[in-house]
PDB file of C-alpha atoms in Angstrom:
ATOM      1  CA  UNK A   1      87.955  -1.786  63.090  1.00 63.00           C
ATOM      2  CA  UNK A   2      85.597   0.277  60.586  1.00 78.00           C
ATOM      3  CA  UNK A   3      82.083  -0.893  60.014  1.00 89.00           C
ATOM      4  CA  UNK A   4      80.922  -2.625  56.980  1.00 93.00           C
ATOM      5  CA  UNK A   5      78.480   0.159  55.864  1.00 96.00           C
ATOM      6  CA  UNK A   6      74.921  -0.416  54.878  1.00 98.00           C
ATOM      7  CA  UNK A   7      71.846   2.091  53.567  1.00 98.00           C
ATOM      8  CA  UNK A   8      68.570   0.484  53.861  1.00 98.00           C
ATOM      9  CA  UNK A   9      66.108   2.133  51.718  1.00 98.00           C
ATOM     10  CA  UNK A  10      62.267   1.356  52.682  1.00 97.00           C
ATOM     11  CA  UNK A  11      59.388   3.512  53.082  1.00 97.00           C
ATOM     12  CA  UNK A  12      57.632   1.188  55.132  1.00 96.00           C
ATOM     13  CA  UNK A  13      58.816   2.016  58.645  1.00 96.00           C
ATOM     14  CA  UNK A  14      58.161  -1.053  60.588  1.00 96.00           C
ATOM     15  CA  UNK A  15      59.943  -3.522  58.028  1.00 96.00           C
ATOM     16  CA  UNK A  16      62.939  -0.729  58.257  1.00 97.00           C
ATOM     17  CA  UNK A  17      62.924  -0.586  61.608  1.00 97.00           C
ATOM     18  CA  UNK A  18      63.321  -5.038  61.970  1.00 97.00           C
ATOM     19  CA  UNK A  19      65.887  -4.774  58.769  1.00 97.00           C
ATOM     20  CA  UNK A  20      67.872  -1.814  61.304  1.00 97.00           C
ATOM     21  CA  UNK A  21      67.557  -3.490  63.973  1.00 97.00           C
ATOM     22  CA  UNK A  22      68.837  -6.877  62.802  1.00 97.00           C
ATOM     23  CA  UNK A  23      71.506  -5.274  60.806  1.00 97.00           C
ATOM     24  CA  UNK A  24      73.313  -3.247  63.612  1.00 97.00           C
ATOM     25  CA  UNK A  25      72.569  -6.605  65.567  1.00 96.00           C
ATOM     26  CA  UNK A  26      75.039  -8.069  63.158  1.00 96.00           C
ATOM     27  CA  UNK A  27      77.877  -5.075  63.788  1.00 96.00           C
ATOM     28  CA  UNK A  28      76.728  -3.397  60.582  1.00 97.00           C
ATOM     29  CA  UNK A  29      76.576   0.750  60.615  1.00 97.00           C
ATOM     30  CA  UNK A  30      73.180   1.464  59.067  1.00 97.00           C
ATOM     31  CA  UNK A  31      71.512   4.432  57.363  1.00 97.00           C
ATOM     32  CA  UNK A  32      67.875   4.569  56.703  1.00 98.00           C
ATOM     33  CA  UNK A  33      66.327   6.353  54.006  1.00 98.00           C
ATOM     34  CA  UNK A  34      62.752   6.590  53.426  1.00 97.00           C
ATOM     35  CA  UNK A  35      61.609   8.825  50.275  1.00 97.00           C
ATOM     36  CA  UNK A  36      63.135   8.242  47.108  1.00 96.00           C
ATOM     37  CA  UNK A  37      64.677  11.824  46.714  1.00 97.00           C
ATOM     38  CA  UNK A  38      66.801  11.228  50.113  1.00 96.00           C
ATOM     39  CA  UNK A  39      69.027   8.475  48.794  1.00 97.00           C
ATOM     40  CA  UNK A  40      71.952  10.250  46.110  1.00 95.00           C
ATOM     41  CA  UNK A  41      72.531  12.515  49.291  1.00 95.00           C
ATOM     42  CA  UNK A  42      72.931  10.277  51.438  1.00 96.00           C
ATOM     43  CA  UNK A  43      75.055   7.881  48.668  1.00 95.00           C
ATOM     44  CA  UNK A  44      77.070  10.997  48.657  1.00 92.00           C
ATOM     45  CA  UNK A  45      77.791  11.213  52.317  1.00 94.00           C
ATOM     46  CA  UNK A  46      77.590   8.334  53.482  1.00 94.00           C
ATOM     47  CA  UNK A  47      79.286   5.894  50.994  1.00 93.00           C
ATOM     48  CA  UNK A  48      77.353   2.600  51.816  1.00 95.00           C
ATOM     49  CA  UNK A  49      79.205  -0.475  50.811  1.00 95.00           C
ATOM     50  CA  UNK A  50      75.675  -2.108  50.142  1.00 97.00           C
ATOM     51  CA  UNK A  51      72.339  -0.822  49.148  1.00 98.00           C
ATOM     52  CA  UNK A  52      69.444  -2.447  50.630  1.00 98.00           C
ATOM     53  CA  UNK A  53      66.457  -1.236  48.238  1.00 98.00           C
ATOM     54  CA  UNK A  54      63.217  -1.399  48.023  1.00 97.00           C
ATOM     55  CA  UNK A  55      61.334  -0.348  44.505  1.00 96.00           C
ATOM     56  CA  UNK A  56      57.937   0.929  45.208  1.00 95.00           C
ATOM     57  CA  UNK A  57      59.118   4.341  47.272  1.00 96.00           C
ATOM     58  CA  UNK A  58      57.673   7.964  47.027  1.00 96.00           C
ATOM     59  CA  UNK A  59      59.452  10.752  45.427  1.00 96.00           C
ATOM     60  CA  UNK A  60      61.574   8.219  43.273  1.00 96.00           C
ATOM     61  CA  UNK A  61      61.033   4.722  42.589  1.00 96.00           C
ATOM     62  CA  UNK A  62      64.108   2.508  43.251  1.00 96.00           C
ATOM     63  CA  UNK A  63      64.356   1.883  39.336  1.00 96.00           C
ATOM     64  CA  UNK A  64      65.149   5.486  39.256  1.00 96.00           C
ATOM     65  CA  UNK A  65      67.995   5.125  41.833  1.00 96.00           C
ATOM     66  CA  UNK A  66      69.128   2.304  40.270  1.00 95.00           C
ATOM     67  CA  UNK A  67      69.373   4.334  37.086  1.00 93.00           C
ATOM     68  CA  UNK A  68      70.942   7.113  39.095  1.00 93.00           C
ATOM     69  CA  UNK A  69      73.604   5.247  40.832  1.00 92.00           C
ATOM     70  CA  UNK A  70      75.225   3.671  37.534  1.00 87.00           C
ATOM     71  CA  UNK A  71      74.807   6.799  35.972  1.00 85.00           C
ATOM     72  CA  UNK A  72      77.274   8.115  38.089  1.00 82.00           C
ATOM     73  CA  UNK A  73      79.502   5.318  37.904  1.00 72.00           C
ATOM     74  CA  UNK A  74      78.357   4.520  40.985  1.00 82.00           C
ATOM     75  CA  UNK A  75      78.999   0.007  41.236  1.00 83.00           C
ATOM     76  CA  UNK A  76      77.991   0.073  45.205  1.00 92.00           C
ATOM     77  CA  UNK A  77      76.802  -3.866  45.888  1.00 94.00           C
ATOM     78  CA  UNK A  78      72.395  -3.112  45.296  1.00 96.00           C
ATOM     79  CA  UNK A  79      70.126  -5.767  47.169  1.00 97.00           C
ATOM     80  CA  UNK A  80      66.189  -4.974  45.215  1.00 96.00           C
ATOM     81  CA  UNK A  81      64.026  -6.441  48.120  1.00 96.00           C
ATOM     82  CA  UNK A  82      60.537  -5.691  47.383  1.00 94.00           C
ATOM     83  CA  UNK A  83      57.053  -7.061  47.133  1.00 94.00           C
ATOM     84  CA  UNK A  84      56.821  -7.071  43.408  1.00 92.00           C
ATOM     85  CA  UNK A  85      57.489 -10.411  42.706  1.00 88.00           C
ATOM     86  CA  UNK A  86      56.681 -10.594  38.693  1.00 91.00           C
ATOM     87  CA  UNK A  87      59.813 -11.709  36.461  1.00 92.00           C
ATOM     88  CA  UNK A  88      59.565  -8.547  34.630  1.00 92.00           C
ATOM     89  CA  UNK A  89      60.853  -6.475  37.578  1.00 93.00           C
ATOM     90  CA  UNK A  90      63.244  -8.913  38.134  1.00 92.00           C
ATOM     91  CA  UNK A  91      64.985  -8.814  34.878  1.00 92.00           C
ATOM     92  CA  UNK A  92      64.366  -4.618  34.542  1.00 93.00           C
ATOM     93  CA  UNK A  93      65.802  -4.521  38.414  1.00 93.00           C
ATOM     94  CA  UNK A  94      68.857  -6.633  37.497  1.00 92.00           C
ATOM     95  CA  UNK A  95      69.607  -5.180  34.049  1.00 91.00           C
ATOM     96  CA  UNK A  96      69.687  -1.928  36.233  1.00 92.00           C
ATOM     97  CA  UNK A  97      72.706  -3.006  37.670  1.00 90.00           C
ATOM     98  CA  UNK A  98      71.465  -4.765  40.727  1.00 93.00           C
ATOM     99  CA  UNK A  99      73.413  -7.322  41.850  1.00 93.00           C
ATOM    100  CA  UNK A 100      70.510  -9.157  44.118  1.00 94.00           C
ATOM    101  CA  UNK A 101      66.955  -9.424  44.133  1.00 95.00           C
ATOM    102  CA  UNK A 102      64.821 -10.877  47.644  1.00 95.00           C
ATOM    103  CA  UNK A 103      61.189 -10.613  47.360  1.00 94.00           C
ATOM    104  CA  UNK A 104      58.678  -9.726  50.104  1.00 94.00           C
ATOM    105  CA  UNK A 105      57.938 -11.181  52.627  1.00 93.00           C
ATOM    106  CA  UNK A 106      61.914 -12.546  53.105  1.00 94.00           C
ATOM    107  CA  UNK A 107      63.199 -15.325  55.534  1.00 95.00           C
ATOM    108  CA  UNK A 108      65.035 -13.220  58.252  1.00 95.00           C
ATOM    109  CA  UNK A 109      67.980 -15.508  58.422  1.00 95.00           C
ATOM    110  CA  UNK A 110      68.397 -15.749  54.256  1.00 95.00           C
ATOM    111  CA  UNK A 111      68.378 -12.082  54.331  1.00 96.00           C
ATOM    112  CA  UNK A 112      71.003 -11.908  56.515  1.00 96.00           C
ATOM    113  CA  UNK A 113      73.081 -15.245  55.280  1.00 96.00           C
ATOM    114  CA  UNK A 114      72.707 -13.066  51.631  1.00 94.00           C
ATOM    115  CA  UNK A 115      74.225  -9.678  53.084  1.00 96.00           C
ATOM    116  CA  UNK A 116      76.880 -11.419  54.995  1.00 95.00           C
ATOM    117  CA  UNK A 117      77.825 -13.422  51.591  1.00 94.00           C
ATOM    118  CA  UNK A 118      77.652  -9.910  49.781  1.00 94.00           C
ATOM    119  CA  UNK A 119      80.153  -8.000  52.294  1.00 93.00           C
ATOM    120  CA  UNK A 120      82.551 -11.127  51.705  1.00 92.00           C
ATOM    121  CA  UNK A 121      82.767 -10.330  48.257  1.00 90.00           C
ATOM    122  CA  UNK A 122      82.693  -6.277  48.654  1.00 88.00           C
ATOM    123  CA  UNK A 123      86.013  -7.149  50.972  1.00 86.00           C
ATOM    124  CA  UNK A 124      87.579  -9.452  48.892  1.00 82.00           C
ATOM    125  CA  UNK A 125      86.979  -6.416  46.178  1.00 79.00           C
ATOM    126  CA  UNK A 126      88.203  -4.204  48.001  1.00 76.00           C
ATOM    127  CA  UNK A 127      91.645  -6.082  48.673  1.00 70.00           C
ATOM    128  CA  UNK A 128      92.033  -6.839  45.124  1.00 64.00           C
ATOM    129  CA  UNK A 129      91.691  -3.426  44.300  1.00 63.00           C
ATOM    130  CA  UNK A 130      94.579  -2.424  46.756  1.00 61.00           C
ATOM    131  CA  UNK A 131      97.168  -5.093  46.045  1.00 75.00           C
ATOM    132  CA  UNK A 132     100.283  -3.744  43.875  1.00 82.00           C
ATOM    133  CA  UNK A 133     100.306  -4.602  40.257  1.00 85.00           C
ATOM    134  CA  UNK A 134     103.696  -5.728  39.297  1.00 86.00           C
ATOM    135  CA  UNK A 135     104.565  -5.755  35.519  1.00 84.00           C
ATOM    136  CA  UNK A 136     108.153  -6.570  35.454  1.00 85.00           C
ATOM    137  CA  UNK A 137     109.925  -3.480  36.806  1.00 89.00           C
ATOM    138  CA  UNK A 138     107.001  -1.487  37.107  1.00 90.00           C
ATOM    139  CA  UNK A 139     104.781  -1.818  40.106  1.00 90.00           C
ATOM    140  CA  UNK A 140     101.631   0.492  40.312  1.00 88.00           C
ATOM    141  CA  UNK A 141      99.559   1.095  43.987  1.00 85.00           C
ATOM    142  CA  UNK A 142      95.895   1.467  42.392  1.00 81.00           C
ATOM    143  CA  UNK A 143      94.468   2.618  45.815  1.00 76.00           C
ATOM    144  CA  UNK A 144      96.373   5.817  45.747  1.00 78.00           C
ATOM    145  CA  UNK A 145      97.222   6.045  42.300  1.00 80.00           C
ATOM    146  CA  UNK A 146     100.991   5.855  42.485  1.00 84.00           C
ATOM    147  CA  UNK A 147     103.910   3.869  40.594  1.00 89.00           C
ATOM    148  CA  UNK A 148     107.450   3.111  40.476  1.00 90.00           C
ATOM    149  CA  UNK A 149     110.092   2.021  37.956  1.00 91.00           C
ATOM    150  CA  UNK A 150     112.222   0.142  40.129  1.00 90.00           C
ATOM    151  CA  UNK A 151     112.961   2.341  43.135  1.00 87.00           C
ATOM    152  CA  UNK A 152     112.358   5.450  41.248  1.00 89.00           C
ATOM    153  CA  UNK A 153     108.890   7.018  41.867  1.00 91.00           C
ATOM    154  CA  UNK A 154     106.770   7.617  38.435  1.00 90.00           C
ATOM    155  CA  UNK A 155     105.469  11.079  38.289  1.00 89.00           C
ATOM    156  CA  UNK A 156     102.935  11.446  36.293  1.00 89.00           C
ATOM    157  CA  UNK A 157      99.292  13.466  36.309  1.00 89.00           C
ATOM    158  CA  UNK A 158      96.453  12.343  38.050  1.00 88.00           C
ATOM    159  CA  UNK A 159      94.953  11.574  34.809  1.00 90.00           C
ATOM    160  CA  UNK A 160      97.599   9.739  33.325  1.00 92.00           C
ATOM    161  CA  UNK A 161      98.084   7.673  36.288  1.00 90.00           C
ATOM    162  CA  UNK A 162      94.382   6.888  36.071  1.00 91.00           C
ATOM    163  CA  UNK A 163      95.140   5.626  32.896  1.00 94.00           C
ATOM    164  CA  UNK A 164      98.222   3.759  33.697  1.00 93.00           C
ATOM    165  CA  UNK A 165      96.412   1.933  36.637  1.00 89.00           C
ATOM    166  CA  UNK A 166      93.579   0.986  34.256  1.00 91.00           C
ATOM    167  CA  UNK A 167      95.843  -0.694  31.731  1.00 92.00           C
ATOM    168  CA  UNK A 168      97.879  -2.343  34.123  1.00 88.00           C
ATOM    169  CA  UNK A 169      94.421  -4.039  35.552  1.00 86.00           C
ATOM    170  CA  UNK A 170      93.060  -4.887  31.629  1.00 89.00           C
ATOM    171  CA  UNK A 171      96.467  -5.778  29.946  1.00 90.00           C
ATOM    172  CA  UNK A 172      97.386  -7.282  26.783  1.00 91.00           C
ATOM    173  CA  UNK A 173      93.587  -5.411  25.277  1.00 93.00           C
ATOM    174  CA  UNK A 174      93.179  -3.069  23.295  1.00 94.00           C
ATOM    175  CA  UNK A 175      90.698  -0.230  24.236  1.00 94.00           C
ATOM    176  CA  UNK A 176      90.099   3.055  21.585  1.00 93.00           C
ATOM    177  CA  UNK A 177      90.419   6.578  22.938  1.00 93.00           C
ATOM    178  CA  UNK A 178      86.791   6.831  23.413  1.00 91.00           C
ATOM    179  CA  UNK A 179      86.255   3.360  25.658  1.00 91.00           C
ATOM    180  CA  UNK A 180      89.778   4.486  27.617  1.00 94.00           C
ATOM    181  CA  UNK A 181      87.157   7.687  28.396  1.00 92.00           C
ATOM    182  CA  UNK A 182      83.943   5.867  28.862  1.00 89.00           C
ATOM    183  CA  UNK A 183      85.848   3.474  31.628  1.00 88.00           C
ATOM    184  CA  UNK A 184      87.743   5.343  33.563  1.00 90.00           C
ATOM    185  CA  UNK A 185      85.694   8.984  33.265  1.00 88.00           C
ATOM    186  CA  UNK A 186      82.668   8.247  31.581  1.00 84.00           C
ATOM    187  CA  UNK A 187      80.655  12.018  32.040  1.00 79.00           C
ATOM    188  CA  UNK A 188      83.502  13.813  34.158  1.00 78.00           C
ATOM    189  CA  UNK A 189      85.691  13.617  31.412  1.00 82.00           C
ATOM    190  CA  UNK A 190      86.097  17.531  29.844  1.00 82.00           C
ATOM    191  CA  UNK A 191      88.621  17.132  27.577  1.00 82.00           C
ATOM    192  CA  UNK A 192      88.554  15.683  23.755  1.00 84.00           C
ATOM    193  CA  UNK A 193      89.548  12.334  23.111  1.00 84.00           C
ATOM    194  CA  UNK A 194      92.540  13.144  21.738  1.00 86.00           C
ATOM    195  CA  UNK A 195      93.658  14.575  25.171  1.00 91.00           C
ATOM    196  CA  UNK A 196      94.662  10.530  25.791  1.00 93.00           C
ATOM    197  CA  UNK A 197      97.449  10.753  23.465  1.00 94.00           C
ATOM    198  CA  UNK A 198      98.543  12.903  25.189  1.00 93.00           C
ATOM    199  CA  UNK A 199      98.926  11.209  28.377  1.00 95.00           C
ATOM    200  CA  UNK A 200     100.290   7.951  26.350  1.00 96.00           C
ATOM    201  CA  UNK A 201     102.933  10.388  25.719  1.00 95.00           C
ATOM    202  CA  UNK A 202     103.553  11.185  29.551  1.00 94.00           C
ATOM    203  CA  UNK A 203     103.177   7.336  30.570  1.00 95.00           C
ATOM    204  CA  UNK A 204     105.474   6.339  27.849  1.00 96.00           C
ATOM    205  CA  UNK A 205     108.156   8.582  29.215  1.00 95.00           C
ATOM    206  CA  UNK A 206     108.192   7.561  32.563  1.00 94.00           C
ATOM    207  CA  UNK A 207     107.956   3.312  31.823  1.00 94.00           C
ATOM    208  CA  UNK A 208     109.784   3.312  28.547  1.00 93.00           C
ATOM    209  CA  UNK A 209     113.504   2.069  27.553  1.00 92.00           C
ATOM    210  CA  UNK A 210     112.805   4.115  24.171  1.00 95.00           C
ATOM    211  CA  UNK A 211     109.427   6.191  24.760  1.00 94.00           C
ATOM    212  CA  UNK A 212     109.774   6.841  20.485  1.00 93.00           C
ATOM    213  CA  UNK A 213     109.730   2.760  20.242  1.00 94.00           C
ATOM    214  CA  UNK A 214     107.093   1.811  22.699  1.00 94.00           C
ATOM    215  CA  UNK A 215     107.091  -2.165  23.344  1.00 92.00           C
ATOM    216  CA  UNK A 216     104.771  -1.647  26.634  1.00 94.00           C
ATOM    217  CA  UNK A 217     102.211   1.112  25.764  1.00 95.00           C
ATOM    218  CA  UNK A 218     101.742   0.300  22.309  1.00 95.00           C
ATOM    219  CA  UNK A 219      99.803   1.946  19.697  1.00 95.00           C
ATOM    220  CA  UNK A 220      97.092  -0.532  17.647  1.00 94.00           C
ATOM    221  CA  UNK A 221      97.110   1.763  14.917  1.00 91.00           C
ATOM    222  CA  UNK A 222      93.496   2.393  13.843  1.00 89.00           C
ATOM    223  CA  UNK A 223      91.766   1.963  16.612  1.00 91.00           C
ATOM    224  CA  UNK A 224      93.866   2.337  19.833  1.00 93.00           C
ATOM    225  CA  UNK A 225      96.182   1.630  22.306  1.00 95.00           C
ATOM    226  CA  UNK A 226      97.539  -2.085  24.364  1.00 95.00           C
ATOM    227  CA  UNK A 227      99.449  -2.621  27.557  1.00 94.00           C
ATOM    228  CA  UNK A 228     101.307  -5.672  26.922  1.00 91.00           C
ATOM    229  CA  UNK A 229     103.109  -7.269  29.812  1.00 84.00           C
TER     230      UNK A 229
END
């Protein structure tokens, strides 16, 4: 059975080495990062399913990682536990994008009783993101981007079938070309915005009675497209 996968970033090596310790304790696989500059390569390698992060770190503070991970798109589960305690670094920390915030010194056992209740939600994530989406005849596999009409397999793109798997996850909204790009892409996205029509125009041949008379992939006209199921 895989690990649940955890990077503990903390410059202070003795708490590290008790948050390690306890961690693998609990059947955990743990990285440890110490400077501030060491954690996007190790994000990149390692792919925690939970951040453990402390703010006050040379190189980088954890603001900056914070900043750095959603950048990137990057919604790994972030636990802030440091010793600044003021509400102002609370609110900054969680407006970041951190999902928790435990202030030094921490209870041992609520530590741990808060990462346990955090991997129960990264799994239940993690399933939801993997079930089949069935819209009628369709049915789309999000985790490897697939879908089928019936028995017949949909061939579409990568791209497109990005796109199909994010409508059929947000349907019956409406989303412009430009938020369709900022969701699903955000800065890898090269092409133009108008690039999406064109793979509405794949999509809508493949799930389609009459691609020219759309009633699932519909056009809002003036501001964007719907997936109505």
């Amino acid at each position: 059975m895989t690990k649940d996968k955890i990077l503990v970033v903390e410059d202070d090596l003795a708490i590290a080495r008790g948050i390690i310790y306890n961690l693998e304790y609990e059947g955990y696989d743990v990285r440890h990062a110490a400077h501030g500059c060491a954690v996007m390569p190790i994000v990149g390698e390692f792919a925690p399913d939970l951040i453990v992060l402390d703010l006050m770190l040379p190189g980088r503070s954890g603001f900056d990682i914070l900043r750095d991970l959603r950048h990137d798109r990057n919604d790994v589960y972030v636990i802030i536990l440091s010793a600044r305690t003021d509400e102002a670094d609370k609110v900054e920390g969680l407006n970041l994008g951190a999902d928790d915030y435990i202030a030094k010194p921490f209870a041992l056992r609520e530590f741990l009783a808060r990462i346990a209740s955090a991997m129960r939600r990264i799994r239940r994530q993690k399933q939801d993101e993997t079930k089949a989406i069935v819209c009628g005849d369709l049915t789309i596999y999000p985790d490897d981007m697939s879908a089928m009409r019936g028995e017949v397999p949909i061939k579409l793109t990568p791209r497109a079938c990005e796109l199909l798997v994010f409508f059929a996850k947000h349907p019956n909204r409406t989303y412009s070309r430009d938020a369709l790009i900022d969701n699903i892409w955000g800065d890898s996205y090269d092409g133009t915005n108008r690039t999406i029509d064109n793979f509405i125009v794949q999509i809508r041949a493949q799930i389609e009675e009459n691609p020219s008379k759309p009633k699932r992939l519909e056009t809002v006209h003036g501001f964007g497209y719907r997936f109505t199921v």
